[in-house]
């Protein structure tokens, strides 16, 4: 992720635009520091693991961090003690946001797009949706006979974790929309794909894109002729709600950690595959792995639903949607060793990248999680590859490359979704045509 500190100014403005509540009040006295020395990187990452700061942006050689008033002097002492300098880019995050709020509100673009009090016929494209709006949309969606919307479990604060199953099969009631456009179906069992969104609360573009994908795929029956598409658009509802109401930069779930004043477990460090490597056992850390693998109801729900889908025998692809960085990562994340099917994952990944670029010229890179990003275990991708043995597994870091970071303007929801849809369709086609060839179905 390429970041310049100036990007923060943009990020802050966009934060205000995106949020009408007071979710920056808790940021009073928080500062943004920039460290531009390669030598400081290791220490900064250690301080993050200890829960002393939050890395909000990084390149290979630099770190931009958010420091709370509580730990500012301690972090400063550690950095200076090791001979590292930093520059303060934002003195007081809350003040800064408040000062800019008025300006930004006047610049907001209002579009004729909304949900009613209890229903939302389309996922919003010009604003990020609240969790409640997402639920209204999913309720509407469930009216389609070829879609199943099911709660696969409940979060630690008792919110539903919704899974959408867009069922494979003929175009059924939708046929008249696209007469004769679909290819003939393969005769044998359809393949299944699993898409996960929203496991990290502050990465709002992830559920937004995932909901757009659901909407588009539901409309286009050709895509699902030979494919069962399972999507969890919001894997971490409590964290997401908290990022709207209280702390825009919240990442974890909302577990109250016993014996600690810090809340939350990083759900993408909580899966049981080489659990604990490159994750923190400090509850105050942004990458806290939890007391044990699958300690969290959210990861348990995801695991059980994925096991159920995989038990039917045809789960071919898993993609976890995150932000930001525009990279498509393949496993492993826990070790630098090669995962099975690496070559095939890279090849298929490249067809995603090619198609995703064709709409707006957005460039995604296919990279290895551990070697080209950072070591981290306990993520959905490694578990899916290591335990379920899914052939094609990816974590997709959506837009952008750091200009706005987690606070991508809502105007990017649609273009980001459309390019990902184009890439995904190419990937789906490849998987299905492979199957067609294997089954020697005449087309
Ligand atoms: O650190 C993560 O969980 C993901 N990046 S993010 O900035 N969205 O938090 C990357 C996970 C990549 N996969 C593994 N390391 N296994
Ligand atoms: Zn993430």
Short mmCIF file of C-alpha atoms and ligand atoms in Angstrom, two decimals:
data_model
loop_
_atom_site.label_atom_id
_atom_site.label_comp_id
_atom_site.label_asym_id
_atom_site.label_seq_id
_atom_site.Cartn_x
_atom_site.Cartn_y
_atom_site.Cartn_z
CA UNK A 1 0.00 0.00 0.00
CA UNK A 2 1.55 3.23 -1.07
CA UNK A 3 0.77 5.99 1.38
CA UNK A 4 1.82 9.55 1.72
CA UNK A 5 0.94 11.42 4.88
CA UNK A 6 -1.02 13.96 2.86
CA UNK A 7 -3.42 11.16 2.12
CA UNK A 8 -4.47 11.37 5.71
CA UNK A 9 -5.93 14.77 5.14
CA UNK A 10 -8.12 13.33 2.42
CA UNK A 11 -8.99 10.35 4.58
CA UNK A 12 -10.11 12.57 7.40
CA UNK A 13 -12.32 14.63 5.15
CA UNK A 14 -13.92 11.58 3.68
CA UNK A 15 -14.46 10.12 7.12
CA UNK A 16 -16.55 13.12 8.02
CA UNK A 17 -18.50 12.91 4.80
CA UNK A 18 -19.28 9.26 5.28
CA UNK A 19 -20.46 9.52 8.83
CA UNK A 20 -23.23 11.58 10.25
CA UNK A 21 -22.84 10.35 13.84
CA UNK A 22 -20.11 11.12 16.32
CA UNK A 23 -17.82 8.21 15.66
CA UNK A 24 -14.74 10.39 15.93
CA UNK A 25 -15.39 11.59 19.48
CA UNK A 26 -13.37 8.70 20.83
CA UNK A 27 -10.46 9.91 18.73
CA UNK A 28 -9.83 12.99 20.89
CA UNK A 29 -6.10 13.41 21.40
CA UNK A 30 -5.23 10.61 18.97
CA UNK A 31 -2.38 11.56 16.69
CA UNK A 32 -1.15 10.40 13.31
CA UNK A 33 2.59 9.86 13.12
CA UNK A 34 4.65 9.02 10.12
CA UNK A 35 7.83 6.93 10.26
CA UNK A 36 9.87 6.97 7.14
CA UNK A 37 12.80 4.84 8.15
CA UNK A 38 13.04 1.23 7.06
CA UNK A 39 14.83 0.45 10.31
CA UNK A 40 11.81 1.49 12.35
CA UNK A 41 9.43 -0.94 10.65
CA UNK A 42 10.19 -3.96 12.83
CA UNK A 43 9.85 -2.03 16.06
CA UNK A 44 6.59 -0.43 14.94
CA UNK A 45 5.13 -3.84 14.12
CA UNK A 46 6.19 -5.10 17.55
CA UNK A 47 4.53 -2.11 19.19
CA UNK A 48 1.36 -2.90 17.26
CA UNK A 49 1.45 -6.50 18.48
CA UNK A 50 1.73 -5.15 22.02
CA UNK A 51 -1.34 -2.99 21.43
CA UNK A 52 0.50 0.30 21.79
CA UNK A 53 -0.35 1.73 18.39
CA UNK A 54 -2.39 1.07 15.26
CA UNK A 55 -0.66 0.80 11.89
CA UNK A 56 -3.09 2.52 9.55
CA UNK A 57 -0.92 2.46 6.46
CA UNK A 58 2.30 0.90 5.34
CA UNK A 59 4.69 0.45 2.52
CA UNK A 60 7.59 -1.97 2.70
CA UNK A 61 9.77 0.73 4.24
CA UNK A 62 7.38 3.12 6.00
CA UNK A 63 4.60 3.09 8.54
CA UNK A 64 1.82 5.57 9.31
CA UNK A 65 0.44 4.99 12.77
CA UNK A 66 -2.36 6.20 15.01
CA UNK A 67 -1.21 6.76 18.57
CA UNK A 68 -3.57 7.24 21.52
CA UNK A 69 -2.85 9.82 24.26
CA UNK A 70 -2.54 6.93 26.71
CA UNK A 71 0.49 5.45 25.00
CA UNK A 72 1.97 8.42 23.15
CA UNK A 73 4.83 9.06 25.55
CA UNK A 74 5.63 5.37 25.90
CA UNK A 75 5.74 4.89 22.14
CA UNK A 76 7.83 8.03 21.76
CA UNK A 77 10.28 6.71 24.36
CA UNK A 78 10.56 3.37 22.59
CA UNK A 79 11.13 5.00 19.21
CA UNK A 80 13.60 7.56 20.42
CA UNK A 81 15.36 4.94 22.54
CA UNK A 82 15.98 2.96 19.36
CA UNK A 83 17.09 6.07 17.50
CA UNK A 84 14.01 6.44 15.28
CA UNK A 85 12.41 9.75 14.43
CA UNK A 86 8.84 10.38 13.46
CA UNK A 87 6.81 13.35 12.35
CA UNK A 88 3.37 14.24 13.70
CA UNK A 89 1.02 14.60 10.77
CA UNK A 90 -2.22 15.13 12.69
CA UNK A 91 -2.11 16.67 16.18
CA UNK A 92 -5.63 15.80 17.29
CA UNK A 93 -7.71 13.54 15.15
CA UNK A 94 -11.08 14.45 16.67
CA UNK A 95 -10.46 18.20 16.50
CA UNK A 96 -9.25 17.91 12.97
CA UNK A 97 -12.37 16.01 11.97
CA UNK A 98 -14.68 18.43 13.71
CA UNK A 99 -13.05 21.42 12.05
CA UNK A 100 -13.42 19.88 8.62
CA UNK A 101 -16.91 18.56 9.10
CA UNK A 102 -18.77 21.68 8.13
CA UNK A 103 -16.81 22.16 4.93
CA UNK A 104 -17.26 18.62 3.87
CA UNK A 105 -20.98 18.51 4.54
CA UNK A 106 -21.52 21.37 2.16
CA UNK A 107 -19.60 19.46 -0.48
CA UNK A 108 -21.53 16.23 -0.11
CA UNK A 109 -23.35 15.06 -3.17
CA UNK A 110 -26.87 13.94 -2.53
CA UNK A 111 -28.30 11.39 -4.91
CA UNK A 112 -31.81 10.12 -5.27
CA UNK A 113 -31.17 6.78 -3.72
CA UNK A 114 -32.47 5.58 -0.41
CA UNK A 115 -33.96 2.86 1.69
CA UNK A 116 -37.41 3.27 3.19
CA UNK A 117 -37.99 2.83 6.90
CA UNK A 118 -38.06 -0.95 6.67
CA UNK A 119 -37.02 -1.96 3.20
CA UNK A 120 -34.18 -1.43 0.80
CA UNK A 121 -34.86 -2.67 -2.74
CA UNK A 122 -31.28 -2.18 -3.98
CA UNK A 123 -28.00 -1.98 -2.15
CA UNK A 124 -26.94 1.67 -2.07
CA UNK A 125 -24.29 2.71 -4.55
CA UNK A 126 -23.58 6.28 -3.46
CA UNK A 127 -23.47 5.79 0.30
CA UNK A 128 -22.20 3.12 2.60
CA UNK A 129 -25.06 1.20 4.14
CA UNK A 130 -25.72 0.85 7.83
CA UNK A 131 -26.06 -2.71 9.11
CA UNK A 132 -29.78 -2.14 9.48
CA UNK A 133 -30.07 -1.09 5.82
CA UNK A 134 -28.15 -4.20 4.81
CA UNK A 135 -30.65 -6.33 6.69
CA UNK A 136 -33.53 -4.54 4.97
CA UNK A 137 -31.94 -5.24 1.61
CA UNK A 138 -31.38 -8.91 2.43
CA UNK A 139 -35.02 -9.24 3.45
CA UNK A 140 -36.05 -7.97 0.02
CA UNK A 141 -33.55 -10.21 -1.69
CA UNK A 142 -34.95 -13.30 0.02
CA UNK A 143 -38.20 -12.81 -1.90
CA UNK A 144 -36.48 -14.22 -5.01
CA UNK A 145 -37.18 -17.95 -5.18
CA UNK A 146 -33.67 -18.68 -6.48
CA UNK A 147 -32.06 -16.99 -3.48
CA UNK A 148 -31.85 -18.27 0.05
CA UNK A 149 -30.95 -15.84 2.84
CA UNK A 150 -30.12 -17.62 6.07
CA UNK A 151 -28.64 -16.66 9.40
CA UNK A 152 -25.65 -18.93 9.99
CA UNK A 153 -25.18 -17.83 13.58
CA UNK A 154 -25.06 -14.82 15.82
CA UNK A 155 -22.30 -12.43 16.75
CA UNK A 156 -20.98 -11.91 20.26
CA UNK A 157 -23.53 -9.08 20.70
CA UNK A 158 -26.27 -11.26 19.23
CA UNK A 159 -26.57 -9.87 15.72
CA UNK A 160 -27.31 -12.20 12.83
CA UNK A 161 -24.56 -13.28 10.47
CA UNK A 162 -26.34 -13.59 7.16
CA UNK A 163 -25.42 -15.93 4.36
CA UNK A 164 -26.85 -15.53 0.87
CA UNK A 165 -27.07 -18.59 -1.35
CA UNK A 166 -27.70 -17.80 -5.00
CA UNK A 167 -28.81 -21.18 -6.19
CA UNK A 168 -27.49 -22.95 -9.24
CA UNK A 169 -29.83 -24.14 -11.94
CA UNK A 170 -31.80 -23.07 -14.92
CA UNK A 171 -32.84 -19.47 -15.15
CA UNK A 172 -36.23 -20.32 -13.69
CA UNK A 173 -38.40 -17.19 -13.38
CA UNK A 174 -35.58 -15.03 -14.69
CA UNK A 175 -35.31 -16.66 -18.08
CA UNK A 176 -37.34 -14.10 -19.97
CA UNK A 177 -34.87 -11.39 -19.00
CA UNK A 178 -32.03 -13.02 -20.91
CA UNK A 179 -33.56 -15.39 -23.46
CA UNK A 180 -31.12 -17.86 -25.04
CA UNK A 181 -28.12 -16.05 -23.70
CA UNK A 182 -26.75 -18.72 -21.41
CA UNK A 183 -24.58 -21.62 -22.43
CA UNK A 184 -25.90 -25.11 -21.96
CA UNK A 185 -25.53 -26.49 -18.50
CA UNK A 186 -22.99 -29.10 -17.63
CA UNK A 187 -24.76 -32.26 -16.66
CA UNK A 188 -23.02 -33.09 -13.42
CA UNK A 189 -22.99 -31.52 -9.98
CA UNK A 190 -22.62 -27.72 -9.94
CA UNK A 191 -19.56 -26.13 -8.39
CA UNK A 192 -19.69 -23.92 -5.35
CA UNK A 193 -17.89 -20.68 -4.51
CA UNK A 194 -17.70 -18.90 -1.16
CA UNK A 195 -17.33 -15.13 -0.83
CA UNK A 196 -16.70 -13.50 2.53
CA UNK A 197 -17.09 -9.78 3.22
CA UNK A 198 -16.78 -7.49 6.18
CA UNK A 199 -14.66 -9.51 8.58
CA UNK A 200 -12.68 -6.32 9.35
CA UNK A 201 -15.04 -3.62 10.58
CA UNK A 202 -13.35 -0.51 9.21
CA UNK A 203 -12.99 -1.86 5.67
CA UNK A 204 -16.38 -0.56 4.60
CA UNK A 205 -15.82 -1.07 0.90
CA UNK A 206 -15.72 -4.84 1.46
CA UNK A 207 -19.39 -5.35 2.46
CA UNK A 208 -20.40 -2.60 0.02
CA UNK A 209 -18.81 -4.42 -2.93
CA UNK A 210 -19.98 -7.80 -1.69
CA UNK A 211 -23.61 -6.59 -1.60
CA UNK A 212 -23.29 -5.18 -5.12
CA UNK A 213 -21.93 -8.52 -6.29
CA UNK A 214 -24.88 -10.31 -4.73
CA UNK A 215 -27.25 -7.93 -6.45
CA UNK A 216 -25.66 -8.32 -9.87
CA UNK A 217 -25.19 -12.08 -9.69
CA UNK A 218 -28.78 -12.51 -8.56
CA UNK A 219 -29.96 -10.67 -11.66
CA UNK A 220 -27.77 -12.60 -14.08
CA UNK A 221 -28.88 -16.19 -14.10
CA UNK A 222 -26.22 -17.27 -16.59
CA UNK A 223 -23.54 -16.85 -13.96
CA UNK A 224 -25.19 -19.33 -11.65
CA UNK A 225 -26.29 -21.93 -14.16
CA UNK A 226 -23.48 -24.20 -13.07
CA UNK A 227 -22.54 -22.51 -9.89
CA UNK A 228 -23.81 -22.25 -6.34
CA UNK A 229 -22.70 -18.89 -5.03
CA UNK A 230 -22.54 -18.50 -1.25
CA UNK A 231 -21.88 -15.03 0.12
CA UNK A 232 -21.54 -13.66 3.64
CA UNK A 233 -21.53 -9.90 3.05
CA UNK A 234 -21.12 -8.92 6.69
CA UNK A 235 -19.06 -11.33 8.78
CA UNK A 236 -18.48 -8.91 11.66
CA UNK A 237 -21.73 -7.01 12.27
CA UNK A 238 -20.89 -5.77 15.79
CA UNK A 239 -17.54 -4.35 14.71
CA UNK A 240 -19.17 -2.69 11.71
CA UNK A 241 -21.89 -1.06 13.81
CA UNK A 242 -19.22 0.14 16.25
CA UNK A 243 -17.24 1.65 13.39
CA UNK A 244 -20.34 3.71 12.54
CA UNK A 245 -21.30 4.73 16.05
CA UNK A 246 -18.07 5.07 17.96
CA UNK A 247 -14.74 4.45 16.27
CA UNK A 248 -14.36 4.69 12.50
CA UNK A 249 -11.07 2.77 12.68
CA UNK A 250 -12.36 -0.24 14.61
CA UNK A 251 -11.09 -3.49 13.10
CA UNK A 252 -11.92 -6.39 15.42
CA UNK A 253 -15.18 -7.86 16.74
CA UNK A 254 -16.71 -6.55 19.99
CA UNK A 255 -15.74 -9.31 22.43
CA UNK A 256 -15.17 -8.00 25.92
CA UNK A 257 -11.84 -9.59 26.79
CA UNK A 258 -11.76 -10.86 30.35
CA UNK A 259 -8.92 -9.44 32.43
CA UNK A 260 -8.31 -6.63 29.97
CA UNK A 261 -9.67 -3.15 29.45
CA UNK A 262 -9.34 -3.65 25.68
CA UNK A 263 -12.15 -5.14 23.64
CA UNK A 264 -12.15 -7.18 20.48
CA UNK A 265 -10.57 -10.13 18.72
CA UNK A 266 -9.19 -9.90 15.19
CA UNK A 267 -11.44 -12.42 13.46
CA UNK A 268 -8.86 -12.82 10.70
CA UNK A 269 -6.39 -14.20 13.25
CA UNK A 270 -8.84 -16.54 14.95
CA UNK A 271 -9.12 -19.44 12.45
CA UNK A 272 -7.59 -22.76 13.34
CA UNK A 273 -4.77 -23.26 10.91
CA UNK A 274 -1.33 -22.74 12.39
CA UNK A 275 -3.12 -20.50 14.85
CA UNK A 276 -0.88 -17.93 16.51
CA UNK A 277 1.92 -17.46 13.99
CA UNK A 278 2.23 -13.76 13.15
CA UNK A 279 -0.65 -12.78 15.42
CA UNK A 280 -0.74 -11.15 18.82
CA UNK A 281 -1.75 -12.58 22.19
CA UNK A 282 -2.21 -9.10 23.59
CA UNK A 283 -5.93 -8.16 23.78
CA UNK A 284 -5.13 -4.49 23.20
CA UNK A 285 -3.51 -5.25 19.86
CA UNK A 286 -5.35 -4.68 16.59
CA UNK A 287 -4.25 -8.18 15.58
CA UNK A 288 -5.24 -9.99 18.80
CA UNK A 289 -5.86 -13.63 17.95
CA UNK A 290 -8.22 -14.47 20.84
CA UNK A 291 -7.83 -16.96 23.69
CA UNK A 292 -7.91 -19.95 21.37
CA UNK A 293 -8.68 -20.83 17.76
CA UNK A 294 -12.35 -20.33 16.97
CA UNK A 295 -12.97 -18.68 20.30
CA UNK A 296 -15.37 -16.29 18.56
CA UNK A 297 -18.99 -16.95 17.58
CA UNK A 298 -18.44 -15.15 14.28
CA UNK A 299 -15.60 -17.43 13.14
CA UNK A 300 -17.47 -20.47 14.47
CA UNK A 301 -20.51 -19.56 12.38
CA UNK A 302 -18.42 -19.00 9.26
CA UNK A 303 -16.49 -22.24 9.81
CA UNK A 304 -19.64 -24.33 10.29
CA UNK A 305 -21.36 -22.90 7.24
CA UNK A 306 -18.24 -23.37 5.10
CA UNK A 307 -17.86 -26.95 6.33
CA UNK A 308 -21.44 -27.61 5.36
CA UNK A 309 -20.95 -26.20 1.86
CA UNK A 310 -17.64 -28.04 1.45
CA UNK A 311 -19.18 -31.33 2.60
CA UNK A 312 -21.28 -31.33 -0.56
CA UNK A 313 -17.99 -31.89 -2.31
CA UNK A 314 -17.65 -29.16 -4.91
CA UNK A 315 -16.30 -26.03 -3.22
CA UNK A 316 -13.79 -24.76 -5.75
CA UNK A 317 -13.14 -21.13 -4.85
CA UNK A 318 -13.00 -18.97 -1.73
CA UNK A 319 -12.41 -15.23 -1.76
CA UNK A 320 -12.27 -13.05 1.34
CA UNK A 321 -12.84 -9.36 0.55
CA UNK A 322 -10.77 -6.82 2.46
CA UNK A 323 -9.32 -3.39 1.90
CA UNK A 324 -7.10 -1.80 0.86
CA UNK A 325 -4.16 -2.19 -1.52
CA UNK A 326 -5.52 -3.63 -4.80
CA UNK A 327 -3.87 -6.98 -4.42
CA UNK A 328 -5.17 -10.48 -4.92
CA UNK A 329 -3.31 -12.67 -2.44
CA UNK A 330 -2.94 -16.40 -2.51
CA UNK A 331 -1.85 -18.56 0.51
CA UNK A 332 -0.03 -19.28 2.59
CA UNK A 333 -0.05 -16.37 4.99
CA UNK A 334 1.45 -18.29 7.89
CA UNK A 335 4.59 -19.53 6.15
CA UNK A 336 6.78 -18.60 3.22
CA UNK A 337 6.46 -22.16 1.88
CA UNK A 338 4.50 -22.90 -1.28
CA UNK A 339 0.86 -23.90 -0.91
CA UNK A 340 -0.63 -26.65 -3.06
CA UNK A 341 -1.97 -25.43 -6.43
CA UNK A 342 0.10 -22.24 -6.26
CA UNK A 343 0.67 -22.16 -10.00
CA UNK A 344 -3.02 -22.62 -10.74
CA UNK A 345 -3.99 -19.96 -8.20
CA UNK A 346 -1.59 -17.49 -9.80
CA UNK A 347 -2.84 -18.31 -13.28
CA UNK A 348 -6.51 -17.90 -12.36
CA UNK A 349 -5.63 -14.78 -10.37
CA UNK A 350 -4.13 -13.26 -13.50
CA UNK A 351 -7.35 -13.73 -15.41
CA UNK A 352 -9.13 -11.85 -12.63
CA UNK A 353 -6.60 -9.02 -12.86
CA UNK A 354 -6.88 -8.76 -16.63
CA UNK A 355 -10.66 -8.49 -16.63
CA UNK A 356 -10.78 -6.25 -13.57
CA UNK A 357 -8.56 -3.79 -15.40
CA UNK A 358 -10.73 -3.62 -18.49
CA UNK A 359 -13.47 -1.33 -17.07
CA UNK A 360 -11.61 1.54 -15.44
CA UNK A 361 -7.96 0.60 -15.84
CA UNK A 362 -7.63 -0.32 -12.15
CA UNK A 363 -4.58 -2.42 -11.58
CA UNK A 364 -4.59 -5.33 -9.14
CA UNK A 365 -1.48 -7.37 -8.44
CA UNK A 366 -1.41 -11.10 -7.79
CA UNK A 367 0.89 -11.70 -4.82
CA UNK A 368 1.72 -14.23 -2.16
CA UNK A 369 0.30 -13.36 1.28
CA UNK A 370 3.33 -14.19 3.43
CA UNK A 371 6.19 -13.36 1.10
CA UNK A 372 4.79 -10.25 -0.55
CA UNK A 373 2.50 -8.78 2.14
CA UNK A 374 3.27 -9.95 5.68
CA UNK A 375 3.20 -13.10 7.75
CA UNK A 376 -0.11 -13.64 9.47
CA UNK A 377 -1.93 -16.82 10.42
CA UNK A 378 -5.46 -17.58 11.55
CA UNK A 379 -7.06 -16.05 8.46
CA UNK A 380 -9.97 -17.40 6.45
CA UNK A 381 -7.75 -18.00 3.43
CA UNK A 382 -5.20 -20.30 5.11
CA UNK A 383 -7.94 -22.29 6.86
CA UNK A 384 -9.86 -22.68 3.63
CA UNK A 385 -6.76 -23.91 1.83
CA UNK A 386 -5.29 -25.98 4.66
CA UNK A 387 -8.39 -27.57 6.14
CA UNK A 388 -11.06 -27.50 3.44
CA UNK A 389 -8.47 -28.04 0.71
CA UNK A 390 -10.26 -25.55 -1.53
CA UNK A 391 -8.37 -25.40 -4.78
CA UNK A 392 -8.57 -21.65 -5.44
CA UNK A 393 -8.23 -19.44 -2.39
CA UNK A 394 -7.66 -15.68 -2.23
CA UNK A 395 -7.80 -12.61 -0.07
CA UNK A 396 -8.70 -9.65 -2.25
CA UNK A 397 -7.65 -6.25 -0.96
CA UNK A 398 -10.02 -3.90 -2.77
CA UNK A 399 -9.48 -0.26 -3.75
CA UNK A 400 -7.49 1.85 -3.28
CA UNK A 401 -3.69 1.97 -3.10
CA UNK A 402 -3.66 4.31 -0.14
CA UNK A 403 -4.98 7.65 -1.34
CA UNK A 404 -8.06 7.24 0.82
CA UNK A 405 -7.31 3.95 2.51
CA UNK A 406 -10.08 2.51 4.66
CA UNK A 407 -12.21 5.60 4.02
CA UNK A 408 -12.69 5.13 0.35
CA UNK A 409 -15.28 7.67 -0.87
CA UNK A 410 -18.68 6.12 -1.45
CA UNK A 411 -18.51 7.27 -5.08
CA UNK A 412 -16.08 4.40 -5.62
CA UNK A 413 -18.52 1.69 -4.54
CA UNK A 414 -19.96 1.22 -8.00
CA UNK A 415 -16.75 1.27 -10.07
CA UNK A 416 -14.98 -0.95 -7.57
CA UNK A 417 -17.89 -3.40 -7.62
CA UNK A 418 -18.18 -3.45 -11.40
CA UNK A 419 -14.52 -4.15 -12.00
CA UNK A 420 -14.53 -6.89 -9.38
CA UNK A 421 -17.65 -8.38 -10.94
CA UNK A 422 -15.94 -8.44 -14.33
CA UNK A 423 -12.90 -10.15 -12.81
CA UNK A 424 -15.04 -12.61 -10.91
CA UNK A 425 -17.10 -13.57 -13.92
CA UNK A 426 -13.90 -14.38 -15.78
CA UNK A 427 -12.80 -16.54 -12.87
CA UNK A 428 -16.17 -18.29 -12.67
CA UNK A 429 -16.13 -18.94 -16.42
CA UNK A 430 -12.65 -20.46 -16.18
CA UNK A 431 -13.60 -22.77 -13.35
CA UNK A 432 -16.78 -23.89 -15.08
CA UNK A 433 -15.21 -24.37 -18.48
CA UNK A 434 -12.51 -26.49 -16.87
CA UNK A 435 -15.23 -28.61 -15.42
CA UNK A 436 -17.03 -28.77 -18.74
CA UNK A 437 -13.88 -30.02 -20.42
CA UNK A 438 -13.27 -32.55 -17.69
CA UNK A 439 -16.82 -33.80 -17.96
CA UNK A 440 -16.66 -33.66 -21.77
CA UNK A 441 -19.99 -31.99 -22.03
CA UNK A 442 -20.77 -31.00 -25.61
CA UNK A 443 -21.58 -27.28 -25.87
O1 LIG B 1 -4.00 -8.77 7.77
C1 LIG B 1 -5.03 -9.21 7.28
O2 LIG B 1 -5.85 -9.86 7.92
C2 LIG B 1 -5.33 -8.94 5.80
N1 LIG B 1 -4.98 -7.58 5.46
S1 LIG B 1 -5.84 -6.32 6.06
O3 LIG B 1 -5.12 -5.09 5.74
N2 LIG B 1 -7.22 -6.24 5.29
O4 LIG B 1 -6.08 -6.51 7.45
C3 LIG B 1 -4.49 -9.84 4.94
C4 LIG B 1 -4.65 -11.32 5.18
C5 LIG B 1 -3.86 -12.12 4.19
N3 LIG B 1 -3.88 -13.52 4.48
C6 LIG B 1 -3.02 -14.13 5.34
N4 LIG B 1 -2.01 -13.52 5.85
N5 LIG B 1 -3.25 -15.38 5.59
ZN1 LIG B 2 -8.91 -6.73 6.33
#
